[in-house]
Coordinates of N, CA and C in Angstrom, one line a residue:
X905 N 0.9 -1.2 0.0 CA 0.0 0.0 0.0 C 0.9 1.2 0.0
X906 N 0.6 2.2 -0.8 CA 1.4 3.4 -0.9 C 1.1 4.5 0.0
X907 N -0.1 4.4 0.7 CA -0.5 5.5 1.6 C -0.9 4.9 2.9
X908 N -0.3 5.3 4.0 CA -0.6 4.9 5.3 C -1.3 6.0 6.1
X909 N -2.5 5.8 6.7 CA -3.2 6.8 7.4 C -3.0 6.6 8.9
X910 N -2.7 7.8 9.6 CA -2.5 7.7 11.0 C -3.2 8.9 11.7
X911 N -3.4 8.7 13.0 CA -3.8 9.8 13.9 C -2.7 10.0 14.9
X912 N -1.9 11.0 14.8 CA -0.8 11.1 15.8 C -1.3 11.4 17.2
X913 N -0.6 10.9 18.2 CA -1.0 11.2 19.5 C -0.9 12.7 19.7
X914 N -1.8 13.3 20.5 CA -1.8 14.7 20.7 C -2.7 15.5 19.7
X915 N -3.2 14.8 18.7 CA -4.2 15.4 17.8 C -5.5 14.7 18.0
X916 N -6.7 15.4 17.8 CA -8.0 14.8 18.0 C -8.2 13.7 17.0
X917 N -8.9 12.6 17.4 CA -9.2 11.5 16.5 C -10.5 11.8 15.9
X918 N -10.6 11.9 14.5 CA -11.8 12.1 13.8 C -12.3 10.8 13.2
X919 N -13.6 10.6 13.3 CA -14.2 9.3 12.9 C -14.1 9.1 11.4
X920 N -14.3 10.1 10.6 CA -14.4 9.8 9.1 C -13.1 9.9 8.4
X921 N -12.1 10.5 9.0 CA -10.8 10.6 8.3 C -9.7 10.6 9.3
X922 N -8.4 10.4 8.8 CA -7.2 10.4 9.6 C -6.5 11.8 9.4
X923 N -5.8 12.2 10.4 CA -5.1 13.5 10.4 C -3.9 13.6 9.5
X924 N -3.3 12.4 9.3 CA -2.0 12.4 8.5 C -2.0 11.2 7.6
X925 N -1.4 11.4 6.4 CA -1.2 10.3 5.5 C 0.3 10.3 5.1
X926 N 0.9 9.1 5.1 CA 2.3 9.0 4.7 C 2.3 8.2 3.4
X927 N 2.8 8.9 2.3 CA 2.8 8.4 1.0 C 4.2 7.9 0.6
X928 N 4.3 6.7 0.0 CA 5.6 6.1 -0.3 C 5.6 5.7 -1.8
X929 N 4.6 5.9 -2.6 CA 4.5 5.5 -3.9 C 5.4 6.3 -4.9
X930 N 5.4 6.0 -6.1 CA 6.2 6.7 -7.1 C 5.5 7.6 -8.1
X931 N 4.2 7.5 -8.2 CA 3.4 8.2 -9.2 C 2.4 9.1 -8.4
X932 N 2.6 10.4 -8.6 CA 1.7 11.4 -7.9 C 0.5 11.7 -8.9
X933 N -0.7 11.6 -8.4 CA -1.9 11.8 -9.2 C -2.7 13.0 -8.6
X934 N -3.0 14.0 -9.4 CA -3.8 15.1 -9.0 C -5.2 15.0 -9.7
X935 N -6.3 14.9 -9.0 CA -7.6 14.7 -9.6 C -8.3 16.1 -9.5
X936 N -8.7 16.6 -10.6 CA -9.5 17.9 -10.6 C -10.7 17.8 -9.7
X937 N -11.1 18.9 -9.2 CA -12.3 18.9 -8.4 C -13.5 18.2 -9.1
X938 N -14.1 17.3 -8.4 CA -15.2 16.5 -9.0 C -16.5 17.0 -8.4
X939 N -17.4 17.2 -9.3 CA -18.8 17.6 -8.9 C -19.7 16.5 -9.1
X940 N -21.0 16.7 -8.8 CA -22.0 15.6 -8.8 C -22.6 15.4 -10.2
X941 N -21.7 15.2 -11.2 CA -22.1 14.8 -12.5 C -22.0 13.3 -12.7
X942 N -22.9 12.8 -13.5 CA -22.8 11.4 -13.9 C -21.9 11.4 -15.1
X943 N -21.8 10.2 -15.7 CA -20.9 10.1 -16.9 C -21.4 10.9 -18.1
X944 N -22.6 11.3 -18.1 CA -23.2 12.1 -19.2 C -23.2 13.6 -18.9
X945 N -22.6 14.0 -17.8 CA -22.6 15.4 -17.4 C -23.9 15.9 -16.9
X946 N -24.8 15.0 -16.4 CA -26.0 15.4 -15.8 C -25.8 15.4 -14.3
X947 N -26.3 16.5 -13.6 CA -26.1 16.7 -12.2 C -27.0 15.6 -11.4
X948 N -26.3 14.9 -10.5 CA -27.0 13.9 -9.7 C -27.3 14.6 -8.3
X949 N -28.5 14.4 -7.9 CA -28.9 14.9 -6.5 C -29.1 16.4 -6.5
X950 N -29.8 17.0 -7.5 CA -30.0 18.4 -7.5 C -30.6 18.8 -6.1
X951 N -30.0 19.8 -5.4 CA -30.5 20.3 -4.2 C -30.3 19.4 -3.0
X952 N -29.5 18.3 -3.2 CA -29.3 17.3 -2.1 C -27.8 17.2 -1.8
X953 N -27.3 17.8 -0.8 CA -25.9 17.8 -0.5 C -25.4 16.4 -0.2
X954 N -26.1 15.6 0.5 CA -25.7 14.3 0.8 C -25.4 13.5 -0.5
X955 N -26.3 13.5 -1.4 CA -26.2 12.7 -2.6 C -25.1 13.3 -3.5
X956 N -24.9 14.6 -3.5 CA -23.8 15.2 -4.3 C -22.5 14.8 -3.7
X957 N -22.3 14.8 -2.4 CA -21.0 14.4 -1.8 C -20.7 13.0 -2.2
X958 N -21.7 12.1 -2.1 CA -21.5 10.7 -2.5 C -21.0 10.6 -3.9
X959 N -21.7 11.3 -4.8 CA -21.3 11.3 -6.2 C -19.9 11.8 -6.5
X960 N -19.5 12.8 -5.8 CA -18.2 13.4 -5.9 C -17.1 12.3 -5.5
X961 N -17.4 11.6 -4.4 CA -16.4 10.5 -4.0 C -16.4 9.4 -5.1
X962 N -17.6 9.0 -5.6 CA -17.6 8.0 -6.6 C -16.9 8.4 -7.9
X963 N -17.0 9.7 -8.2 CA -16.3 10.2 -9.4 C -14.8 10.1 -9.2
X964 N -14.4 10.5 -8.0 CA -12.9 10.4 -7.7 C -12.5 8.9 -7.8
X965 N -13.3 8.0 -7.3 CA -12.9 6.5 -7.4 C -12.9 6.1 -8.9
X966 N -13.7 6.6 -9.7 CA -13.7 6.3 -11.1 C -12.4 6.8 -11.8
X967 N -12.0 8.0 -11.5 CA -10.8 8.6 -12.0 C -9.6 7.8 -11.5
X968 N -9.6 7.4 -10.3 CA -8.5 6.6 -9.8 C -8.4 5.2 -10.4
X969 N -9.5 4.6 -10.7 CA -9.5 3.3 -11.3 C -8.9 3.4 -12.7
X970 N -9.2 4.5 -13.4 CA -8.7 4.7 -14.8 C -7.1 4.8 -14.8
X971 N -6.5 5.3 -13.7 CA -5.1 5.4 -13.7 C -4.4 4.3 -12.9
X972 N -5.2 3.2 -12.6 CA -4.6 2.1 -11.9 C -4.5 2.2 -10.4
X973 N -5.4 3.1 -9.8 CA -5.4 3.2 -8.4 C -6.7 3.0 -7.8
X974 N -6.8 3.3 -6.5 CA -8.1 3.2 -5.8 C -8.1 4.2 -4.7
X975 N -9.2 4.3 -3.9 CA -9.3 5.3 -2.9 C -8.2 5.0 -1.8
X976 N -7.7 3.8 -1.7 CA -6.6 3.5 -0.8 C -5.3 4.3 -1.1
X977 N -5.2 4.8 -2.3 CA -4.1 5.6 -2.7 C -4.2 7.1 -2.5
X978 N -5.3 7.5 -2.1 CA -5.6 9.0 -1.9 C -4.8 9.4 -0.6
X979 N -4.0 10.5 -0.8 CA -3.3 11.0 0.3 C -3.9 12.3 0.9
X980 N -4.8 13.0 0.1 CA -5.4 14.2 0.6 C -6.6 14.5 -0.2
X981 N -7.7 15.0 0.5 CA -8.9 15.5 -0.2 C -9.1 16.9 0.2
X982 N -9.7 17.7 -0.7 CA -10.2 19.1 -0.4 C -11.6 19.2 -0.9
X983 N -12.5 19.6 0.0 CA -13.9 19.8 -0.3 C -14.3 21.3 -0.3
X984 N -15.0 21.7 -1.3 CA -15.5 23.1 -1.3 C -17.0 23.0 -1.3
X985 N -17.6 23.5 -0.3 CA -19.1 23.4 -0.1 C -19.7 24.8 -0.2
X986 N -20.7 24.9 -1.0 CA -21.4 26.2 -1.2 C -22.2 26.6 0.1
X987 N -22.1 27.8 0.5 CA -22.8 28.4 1.6 C -22.7 27.5 2.9
X988 N -21.4 27.1 3.2 CA -21.2 26.2 4.3 C -21.6 26.8 5.6
X989 N -22.3 26.0 6.4 CA -22.6 26.3 7.8 C -22.4 25.0 8.6
X990 N -22.0 25.0 9.8 CA -21.8 23.8 10.6 C -23.0 22.9 10.6
X991 N -24.3 23.4 10.5 CA -25.4 22.5 10.5 C -25.5 21.6 9.3
X992 N -24.7 21.8 8.3 CA -24.7 21.0 7.1 C -23.7 19.7 7.3
X993 N -23.0 19.7 8.4 CA -22.1 18.6 8.7 C -22.7 17.2 8.6
X994 N -23.9 17.0 9.3 CA -24.5 15.7 9.2 C -24.8 15.3 7.7
X995 N -25.2 16.2 6.9 CA -25.4 15.9 5.5 C -24.1 15.5 4.8
X996 N -23.1 16.2 5.0 CA -21.8 15.9 4.5 C -21.3 14.5 4.9
X997 N -21.4 14.3 6.2 CA -20.9 13.0 6.8 C -21.7 11.8 6.2
X998 N -23.0 12.0 6.0 CA -23.8 11.0 5.5 C -23.4 10.6 4.0
X999 N -23.1 11.7 3.3 CA -22.6 11.4 1.9 C -21.3 10.7 1.9
X1000 N -20.4 11.0 2.8 CA -19.1 10.3 2.9 C -19.4 8.9 3.3
X1001 N -20.3 8.7 4.3 CA -20.6 7.3 4.8 C -21.2 6.4 3.7
X1002 N -22.1 7.0 2.9 CA -22.6 6.2 1.8 C -21.6 5.9 0.7
X1003 N -20.7 6.8 0.4 CA -19.6 6.5 -0.5 C -18.7 5.5 0.1
X1004 N -18.4 5.6 1.3 CA -17.5 4.6 2.0 C -18.1 3.2 1.9
X1005 N -19.4 3.1 2.1 CA -20.0 1.8 2.1 C -19.9 1.2 0.7
X1006 N -20.1 2.0 -0.3 CA -20.0 1.5 -1.7 C -18.6 1.2 -2.1
X1007 N -17.6 2.0 -1.6 CA -16.2 1.8 -2.0 C -15.5 0.9 -1.1
X1008 N -16.0 0.6 0.1 CA -15.3 -0.3 1.0 C -14.2 0.4 1.7
X1009 N -14.2 1.7 1.8 CA -13.1 2.5 2.5 C -13.6 3.2 3.7
X1010 N -12.9 3.0 4.8 CA -13.1 3.7 6.0 C -11.8 3.5 6.9
X1011 N -11.2 4.5 7.4 CA -11.5 5.9 7.2 C -10.9 6.4 5.9
X1012 N -11.3 7.7 5.6 CA -10.7 8.3 4.5 C -9.4 9.1 4.9
X1013 N -8.7 9.6 3.9 CA -7.4 10.3 4.2 C -7.7 11.7 4.8
X1014 N -6.7 12.4 5.1 CA -6.9 13.8 5.6 C -7.7 14.6 4.6
X1015 N -8.5 15.5 5.1 CA -9.3 16.3 4.3 C -9.4 17.8 4.8
X1016 N -9.6 18.7 3.9 CA -9.8 20.1 4.2 C -11.2 20.5 3.7
X1017 N -12.0 21.2 4.5 CA -13.3 21.6 4.1 C -13.3 23.1 4.0
X1018 N -13.7 23.7 2.9 CA -13.8 25.1 2.7 C -15.2 25.5 2.3
X1019 N -15.7 26.5 2.9 CA -17.0 27.1 2.5 C -16.7 28.1 1.3
X1020 N -17.5 28.0 0.3 CA -17.4 29.0 -0.8 C -18.8 29.6 -1.2
X1021 N -18.7 30.7 -1.9 CA -20.0 31.4 -2.2 C -20.7 30.7 -3.3
X1022 N -20.0 30.1 -4.3 CA -20.6 29.4 -5.4 C -19.6 28.6 -6.2
X1023 N -20.1 27.7 -7.0 CA -19.3 26.8 -7.9 C -19.6 27.2 -9.3
X1024 N -19.0 26.4 -10.2 CA -19.2 26.7 -11.7 C -20.6 26.6 -12.2
X1025 N -21.4 25.7 -11.6 CA -22.7 25.5 -12.1 C -23.6 25.7 -10.8
X1026 N -24.7 26.5 -11.0 CA -25.5 26.8 -9.8 C -26.1 25.6 -9.1
X1027 N -26.3 24.5 -9.8 CA -26.9 23.3 -9.2 C -25.9 22.5 -8.3
X1028 N -24.6 22.8 -8.5 CA -23.6 22.1 -7.7 C -23.4 22.7 -6.3
X1029 N -23.5 21.8 -5.3 CA -23.4 22.2 -3.9 C -22.0 21.9 -3.3
X1030 N -21.3 21.1 -4.0 CA -20.0 20.6 -3.5 C -19.1 20.2 -4.6
X1031 N -17.8 20.5 -4.4 CA -16.7 20.0 -5.3 C -15.6 19.4 -4.5
X1032 N -15.1 18.3 -4.9 CA -14.0 17.6 -4.1 C -12.9 17.2 -5.0
X1033 N -11.7 17.7 -4.6 CA -10.5 17.3 -5.3 C -9.6 16.3 -4.5
X1034 N -8.8 15.6 -5.2 CA -8.0 14.6 -4.5 C -6.5 14.6 -5.1
X1035 N -5.6 14.2 -4.2 CA -4.2 13.9 -4.5 C -4.0 12.5 -4.1
X1036 N -3.4 11.7 -5.0 CA -3.2 10.3 -4.7 C -1.7 10.0 -5.1
X1037 N -1.2 8.9 -4.4 CA 0.1 8.4 -4.7 C 0.0 6.9 -5.0
X1038 N 0.5 6.5 -6.2 CA 0.4 5.2 -6.7 C 1.7 4.6 -7.0
X1039 N 2.0 3.3 -6.7 CA 3.2 2.7 -7.1 C 3.3 2.5 -8.6

């Protein structure tokens, strides 16, 4: 495995992701921010943050498969959520949990969450980008 996930002592333990990833592979993969589009470019889950988060993760998994990787190779995620407020956290976490169940991954790698005013398409509520390391 090219990425090892840990929670260092002295940092809080987060249920859905680990605080640190240690990458040892040889190929660095940067995946553009994924939105809730299906393969035909149709928005999945219009108005539904949970479904859109799930679709973003599934799209990242699709991109990783294409380059010979999997979610196990992801070293870092960054999520951009439109009009973020803390009360949206359960919706975000449910989308992550649904994706994890489908992908067989838990926990996920370190992640950063940023609130933004808008994304490229008004129907998009979230965009998630990934960095992976593959042997």
